[in-house]
């Protein structure tokens, strides 16, 4: 809840022995009326929500409340026929006052004690990482120079180089990682390390945690981005497999094997937090990735051509669009899946709920009219199919208690298939066009088109439009938005890492080599020392430092695996 009205003992605003927590401030309300007033508030993030009564303040008395600073607060009071409402953005650990009187209908909120800068830890962490990067790069250059000049092995190195130059077939030293496309591993590593960071708390910042329902934060991007780059990898791997194998059924069977292994790993991770087998969660992140991978990989295996050298001649003047024309059958299947998803979402009757409902339900959303409609058709299907085997957390930070709704449920898995296939198509562009400009322009065009369609669906607003942007629902506007950013990011990475080669992708490229190992490892060790520890008094400083340490440690492990040339894949 946004406010708490506590007694002096234990109230950090009144008790000198207590201290405010993360994203909390003090708010003192002075009632100058000669009658009691009722004070109401609700988070501005709560869409179409009634104010919640927080305190009854006696005549001529003062009440001090603890206020949440995560979102601006919409508040008002009632006194006889007088009504006043305010929206105020409180800042962390500040102290504020509001004098409510008959003389002035709506007085201004004033600052008693200045707040702290809650974003200073992010700036400090950024500067530390920049400094470490500069020091590491400088040390690497110095060591390379010193080794080249002073090492006695340089004589052997010169002889090796002379031998390679004199032979008709020069010696080429390769490793498993050197044969991979670095921009792909870099993209995957960015998504994975961000996933580890936000899964561990993201410093308790709102924008590093998932949105309450509608909207988009950094945390909402990581899973779809991972799915998108998985799709791009499907294109490359299946093309390679088709060139060396004559049996498409064998390839599909291997895809099924990999999907089943991912599902099993996902169930194992889910079992870590279950109370009993009857509460084992069936859906999950790895399960969602497994199903979407199998669907897209199977479609590609069936329809993909092993060789496409004749595409230019085949399509003639339309060869500029051969990445689309060559894959019309795949796109028809993907679009059929998405149309099915939309029809179910907006036409499936849900008991006691409006058709096409996309909200969180609960007692606050839509003024409490649809408390049992959490997730609309998607939530209804998950609860009907899985029963108690769904995501068990029903406390929403903004909307309070809601019904169980699985963010990786059946309908959301159908929706993420479009994201994966967007990545598949990005891979088609990578394979079919050989000039960097042609690739980048096409990726940027796809970014623009998907972003524009997403904007039209949501009216470029968080809560408006036919289909709002919602990670919880994996709505169509959401998957198009994250695909828009994925196309844009990969275009930048391909240009910098693969084409210009002005950045080798470090440190993200190392994490991208072993994504499943790092994801499963961080899930198994979450909360365990030395990755994490219990904090006696959590602040943004301490939580952010611990979460960054956890992420950095996994980055170091990824680098160690890279040095050992170890790549563990499923």
Coordinates of C-alpha atoms in Angstrom, one line a residue, residues 57-340:
X57 CA -7.3 12.9 11.1
X58 CA -9.0 14.5 14.1
X59 CA -9.9 18.2 14.2
X60 CA -6.9 20.3 14.9
X61 CA -4.5 17.4 15.0
X62 CA -1.5 16.3 13.0
X63 CA -0.9 12.8 11.5
X64 CA 2.4 11.7 10.1
X65 CA 2.4 8.9 7.5
X66 CA 5.1 6.9 5.6
X67 CA 4.7 7.5 1.9
X68 CA 5.9 5.3 -1.0
X69 CA 8.1 7.3 -3.5
X70 CA 8.1 4.7 -6.2
X71 CA 5.4 6.5 -8.2
X72 CA 3.7 9.9 -7.9
X73 CA 0.8 9.8 -5.4
X74 CA -2.7 10.9 -6.2
X75 CA -4.4 12.0 -2.9
X76 CA -7.4 13.8 -1.6
X77 CA -9.5 14.5 1.5
X78 CA -13.1 14.9 2.3
X79 CA -14.5 17.4 4.8
X80 CA -18.2 17.9 4.8
X81 CA -18.9 19.1 1.2
X82 CA -15.3 20.3 0.6
X83 CA -13.0 18.2 -1.6
X84 CA -9.4 18.7 -2.6
X85 CA -7.1 16.5 -4.6
X86 CA -3.4 16.7 -5.3
X87 CA -0.9 14.6 -7.3
X88 CA 2.6 14.8 -5.8
X89 CA 5.9 13.1 -6.6
X90 CA 7.6 12.5 -3.3
X91 CA 11.3 11.8 -3.2
X92 CA 13.1 9.2 -1.1
X93 CA 13.8 10.0 2.6
X94 CA 12.4 13.5 2.2
X95 CA 9.9 15.0 4.8
X96 CA 6.8 16.8 3.5
X97 CA 3.9 18.7 5.0
X98 CA 0.4 19.6 4.0
X99 CA -1.8 22.1 5.9
X100 CA -5.5 21.4 5.3
X101 CA -7.6 24.3 6.3
X102 CA -11.0 26.0 5.6
X103 CA -9.2 29.2 4.7
X104 CA -7.5 27.8 1.6
X105 CA -9.3 25.1 -0.4
X106 CA -6.2 23.4 -1.8
X107 CA -2.9 24.5 -0.2
X108 CA 0.4 23.5 -1.6
X109 CA 2.5 20.6 -0.2
X110 CA 5.8 21.9 1.2
X111 CA 9.2 20.4 2.0
X112 CA 10.3 20.0 5.6
X113 CA 13.5 18.0 5.1
X114 CA 15.2 17.7 1.7
X115 CA 15.2 14.2 0.2
X116 CA 18.4 12.3 -0.8
X117 CA 19.4 11.7 -4.4
X118 CA 18.3 8.1 -4.9
X119 CA 19.9 8.0 -8.4
X120 CA 23.4 8.9 -7.2
X121 CA 24.3 5.2 -6.7
X122 CA 23.6 4.5 -10.4
X123 CA 25.9 7.3 -11.5
X124 CA 28.6 6.2 -9.1
X125 CA 28.3 2.6 -10.3
X126 CA 28.5 3.8 -13.9
X127 CA 31.7 5.8 -13.2
X128 CA 33.3 2.8 -11.4
X129 CA 32.6 0.5 -14.4
X130 CA 33.9 3.1 -16.9
X131 CA 37.1 3.5 -14.8
X132 CA 37.6 -0.3 -14.5
X133 CA 37.1 -0.7 -18.3
X134 CA 39.8 2.0 -19.0
X135 CA 42.2 0.4 -16.5
X136 CA 41.6 -3.1 -17.9
X137 CA 42.1 -1.9 -21.5
X138 CA 45.2 0.0 -20.6
X139 CA 46.7 -3.0 -18.7
X140 CA 45.9 -5.3 -21.6
X141 CA 47.8 -3.0 -24.0
X142 CA 50.8 -2.7 -21.7
X143 CA 51.0 -6.4 -21.1
X144 CA 50.8 -7.1 -24.8
X145 CA 53.7 -4.7 -25.5
X146 CA 55.8 -6.0 -22.6
X147 CA 55.2 -9.6 -23.6
X148 CA 56.1 -8.8 -27.2
X149 CA 59.4 -7.1 -26.3
X150 CA 60.7 -9.0 -23.3
X151 CA 59.4 -12.6 -23.5
X152 CA 62.0 -15.1 -24.6
X153 CA 59.2 -16.9 -26.5
X154 CA 59.2 -14.1 -29.1
X155 CA 62.0 -15.9 -31.0
X156 CA 59.8 -19.0 -31.3
X157 CA 56.8 -16.7 -32.3
X158 CA 58.9 -15.2 -35.1
X159 CA 60.0 -18.6 -36.3
X160 CA 56.4 -19.8 -36.3
X161 CA 55.3 -16.7 -38.3
X162 CA 58.1 -17.4 -40.8
X163 CA 57.1 -21.0 -41.1
X164 CA 53.5 -20.0 -41.7
X165 CA 54.5 -17.5 -44.4
X166 CA 56.6 -20.1 -46.2
X167 CA 54.0 -22.8 -46.3
X168 CA 51.3 -22.9 -48.9
X169 CA 48.6 -23.5 -46.3
X170 CA 49.2 -21.2 -43.3
X171 CA 48.5 -22.4 -39.8
X172 CA 45.3 -21.0 -38.5
X173 CA 44.7 -21.2 -34.8
X174 CA 41.0 -21.5 -34.0
X175 CA 38.8 -22.1 -31.0
X176 CA 35.1 -22.9 -30.6
X177 CA 34.4 -19.2 -29.8
X178 CA 36.4 -17.8 -32.7
X179 CA 34.1 -19.4 -35.3
X180 CA 31.0 -17.7 -33.9
X181 CA 29.4 -14.4 -35.0
X182 CA 30.4 -12.0 -32.2
X183 CA 27.5 -9.6 -32.6
X184 CA 25.0 -12.4 -31.8
X185 CA 26.9 -13.5 -28.7
X186 CA 27.2 -9.8 -27.6
X187 CA 23.5 -9.3 -28.0
X188 CA 22.7 -12.5 -26.1
X189 CA 25.2 -11.6 -23.4
X190 CA 23.6 -8.1 -22.9
X191 CA 20.1 -9.7 -22.5
X192 CA 21.5 -12.4 -20.2
X193 CA 23.5 -10.2 -17.8
X194 CA 20.6 -7.7 -17.7
X195 CA 18.3 -10.7 -16.8
X196 CA 20.6 -11.7 -14.0
X197 CA 20.8 -8.1 -12.7
X198 CA 17.0 -7.6 -12.7
X199 CA 16.2 -11.1 -11.4
X200 CA 18.4 -10.3 -8.3
X201 CA 16.6 -7.0 -7.6
X202 CA 17.9 -4.4 -10.0
X203 CA 19.0 -2.2 -7.0
X204 CA 15.3 -1.9 -6.1
X205 CA 14.8 0.7 -8.7
X206 CA 11.4 0.8 -10.4
X207 CA 12.7 1.0 -13.9
X208 CA 15.0 -2.0 -13.2
X209 CA 11.9 -4.1 -12.2
X210 CA 9.0 -5.3 -14.2
X211 CA 6.1 -2.9 -14.8
X212 CA 3.1 -3.3 -12.5
X213 CA 0.9 -4.2 -15.5
X214 CA 0.9 -1.9 -18.5
X215 CA 4.0 0.0 -19.5
X216 CA 7.6 -0.8 -20.4
X217 CA 10.7 -0.9 -18.2
X218 CA 14.3 -2.2 -18.8
X219 CA 13.4 -5.4 -17.0
X220 CA 10.6 -6.0 -19.4
X221 CA 13.0 -6.1 -22.4
X222 CA 15.4 -8.9 -21.3
X223 CA 13.3 -12.0 -21.8
X224 CA 11.9 -11.0 -25.2
X225 CA 15.3 -9.9 -26.3
X226 CA 16.7 -13.3 -25.4
X227 CA 13.9 -14.9 -27.4
X228 CA 14.6 -12.7 -30.3
X229 CA 18.3 -13.5 -30.5
X230 CA 17.4 -17.2 -30.1
X231 CA 15.3 -16.8 -33.3
X232 CA 18.3 -15.3 -35.1
X233 CA 20.4 -18.2 -34.1
X234 CA 17.8 -20.6 -35.4
X235 CA 18.2 -19.3 -38.9
X236 CA 22.0 -19.8 -38.9
X237 CA 22.0 -23.2 -37.2
X238 CA 19.2 -24.7 -39.3
X239 CA 20.8 -23.5 -42.5
X240 CA 24.1 -25.2 -41.5
X241 CA 22.3 -28.4 -40.5
X242 CA 20.4 -28.6 -43.7
X243 CA 23.6 -28.2 -45.8
X244 CA 25.1 -31.3 -44.1
X245 CA 22.0 -33.4 -43.5
X246 CA 19.5 -34.9 -45.9
X247 CA 16.9 -35.7 -43.3
X248 CA 14.7 -32.9 -42.1
X249 CA 13.0 -35.3 -39.7
X250 CA 16.2 -35.8 -37.9
X251 CA 16.7 -32.1 -37.5
X252 CA 13.1 -31.7 -36.1
X253 CA 13.8 -34.6 -33.7
X254 CA 16.9 -32.9 -32.4
X255 CA 14.8 -29.7 -31.9
X256 CA 12.3 -31.7 -29.9
X257 CA 15.0 -33.2 -27.8
X258 CA 16.5 -29.7 -27.0
X259 CA 13.0 -28.4 -26.2
X260 CA 12.3 -31.2 -23.8
X261 CA 15.6 -30.7 -22.0
X262 CA 14.8 -27.0 -21.6
X263 CA 11.4 -27.9 -20.2
X264 CA 12.9 -30.3 -17.8
X265 CA 15.5 -27.7 -16.6
X266 CA 12.7 -25.2 -16.2
X267 CA 10.6 -27.6 -14.0
X268 CA 13.7 -28.4 -11.9
X269 CA 14.2 -24.6 -11.3
X270 CA 10.5 -24.2 -10.5
X271 CA 10.7 -27.0 -7.9
X272 CA 13.2 -25.1 -5.8
X273 CA 10.5 -22.8 -4.5
X274 CA 7.5 -25.1 -4.3
X275 CA 5.9 -26.2 -1.0
X276 CA 4.7 -29.5 -2.4
X277 CA 4.3 -31.2 -5.7
X278 CA 0.7 -30.0 -6.1
X279 CA 2.0 -26.5 -6.2
X280 CA 4.8 -27.1 -8.8
X281 CA 4.6 -24.4 -11.4
X282 CA 4.4 -25.9 -14.9
X283 CA 5.0 -22.7 -17.0
X284 CA 8.3 -20.8 -16.7
X285 CA 11.0 -18.9 -18.6
X286 CA 12.8 -21.9 -20.0
X287 CA 9.5 -23.6 -20.8
X288 CA 8.4 -20.6 -22.8
X289 CA 11.7 -20.5 -24.6
X290 CA 11.5 -24.2 -25.3
X291 CA 8.1 -24.2 -26.9
X292 CA 8.7 -21.0 -29.0
X293 CA 12.0 -22.4 -30.1
X294 CA 10.5 -25.8 -31.2
X295 CA 7.7 -24.1 -33.1
X296 CA 9.9 -21.7 -35.0
X297 CA 12.8 -24.2 -35.5
X298 CA 10.3 -26.8 -36.9
X299 CA 8.7 -24.3 -39.3
X300 CA 12.1 -23.2 -40.5
X301 CA 13.3 -26.8 -40.9
X302 CA 10.3 -27.7 -43.0
X303 CA 10.3 -24.7 -45.3
X304 CA 13.9 -23.3 -45.4
X305 CA 16.0 -23.8 -48.5
X306 CA 19.5 -25.2 -47.9
X307 CA 20.8 -23.0 -50.7
X308 CA 19.5 -19.7 -51.9
X309 CA 22.0 -18.5 -54.5
X310 CA 19.4 -18.4 -57.2
X311 CA 17.0 -16.1 -55.3
X312 CA 18.1 -13.0 -57.2
X313 CA 17.2 -14.6 -60.5
X314 CA 14.0 -16.2 -59.1
X315 CA 12.5 -12.9 -57.9
X316 CA 13.9 -10.6 -60.6
X317 CA 13.1 -7.0 -60.0
X318 CA 11.6 -8.0 -56.6
X319 CA 14.9 -9.5 -55.4
X320 CA 15.3 -6.6 -53.0
X321 CA 12.4 -8.2 -51.0
X322 CA 13.6 -11.8 -51.3
X323 CA 14.1 -12.1 -47.5
X324 CA 10.2 -11.7 -47.3
X325 CA 9.2 -13.4 -50.6
X326 CA 11.3 -16.4 -49.9
X327 CA 9.6 -17.1 -46.6
X328 CA 6.0 -16.3 -47.3
X329 CA 4.9 -19.8 -46.1
X330 CA 6.6 -19.3 -42.7
X331 CA 5.0 -15.9 -42.3
X332 CA 1.6 -17.2 -43.1
X333 CA 1.9 -19.7 -40.3
X334 CA 3.2 -17.1 -37.8
X335 CA 0.5 -14.7 -38.7
X336 CA -2.1 -17.5 -38.3
X337 CA -0.8 -18.1 -34.8
X338 CA -1.0 -14.4 -34.0
X339 CA -4.6 -14.1 -35.4
X340 CA -5.6 -17.0 -33.3

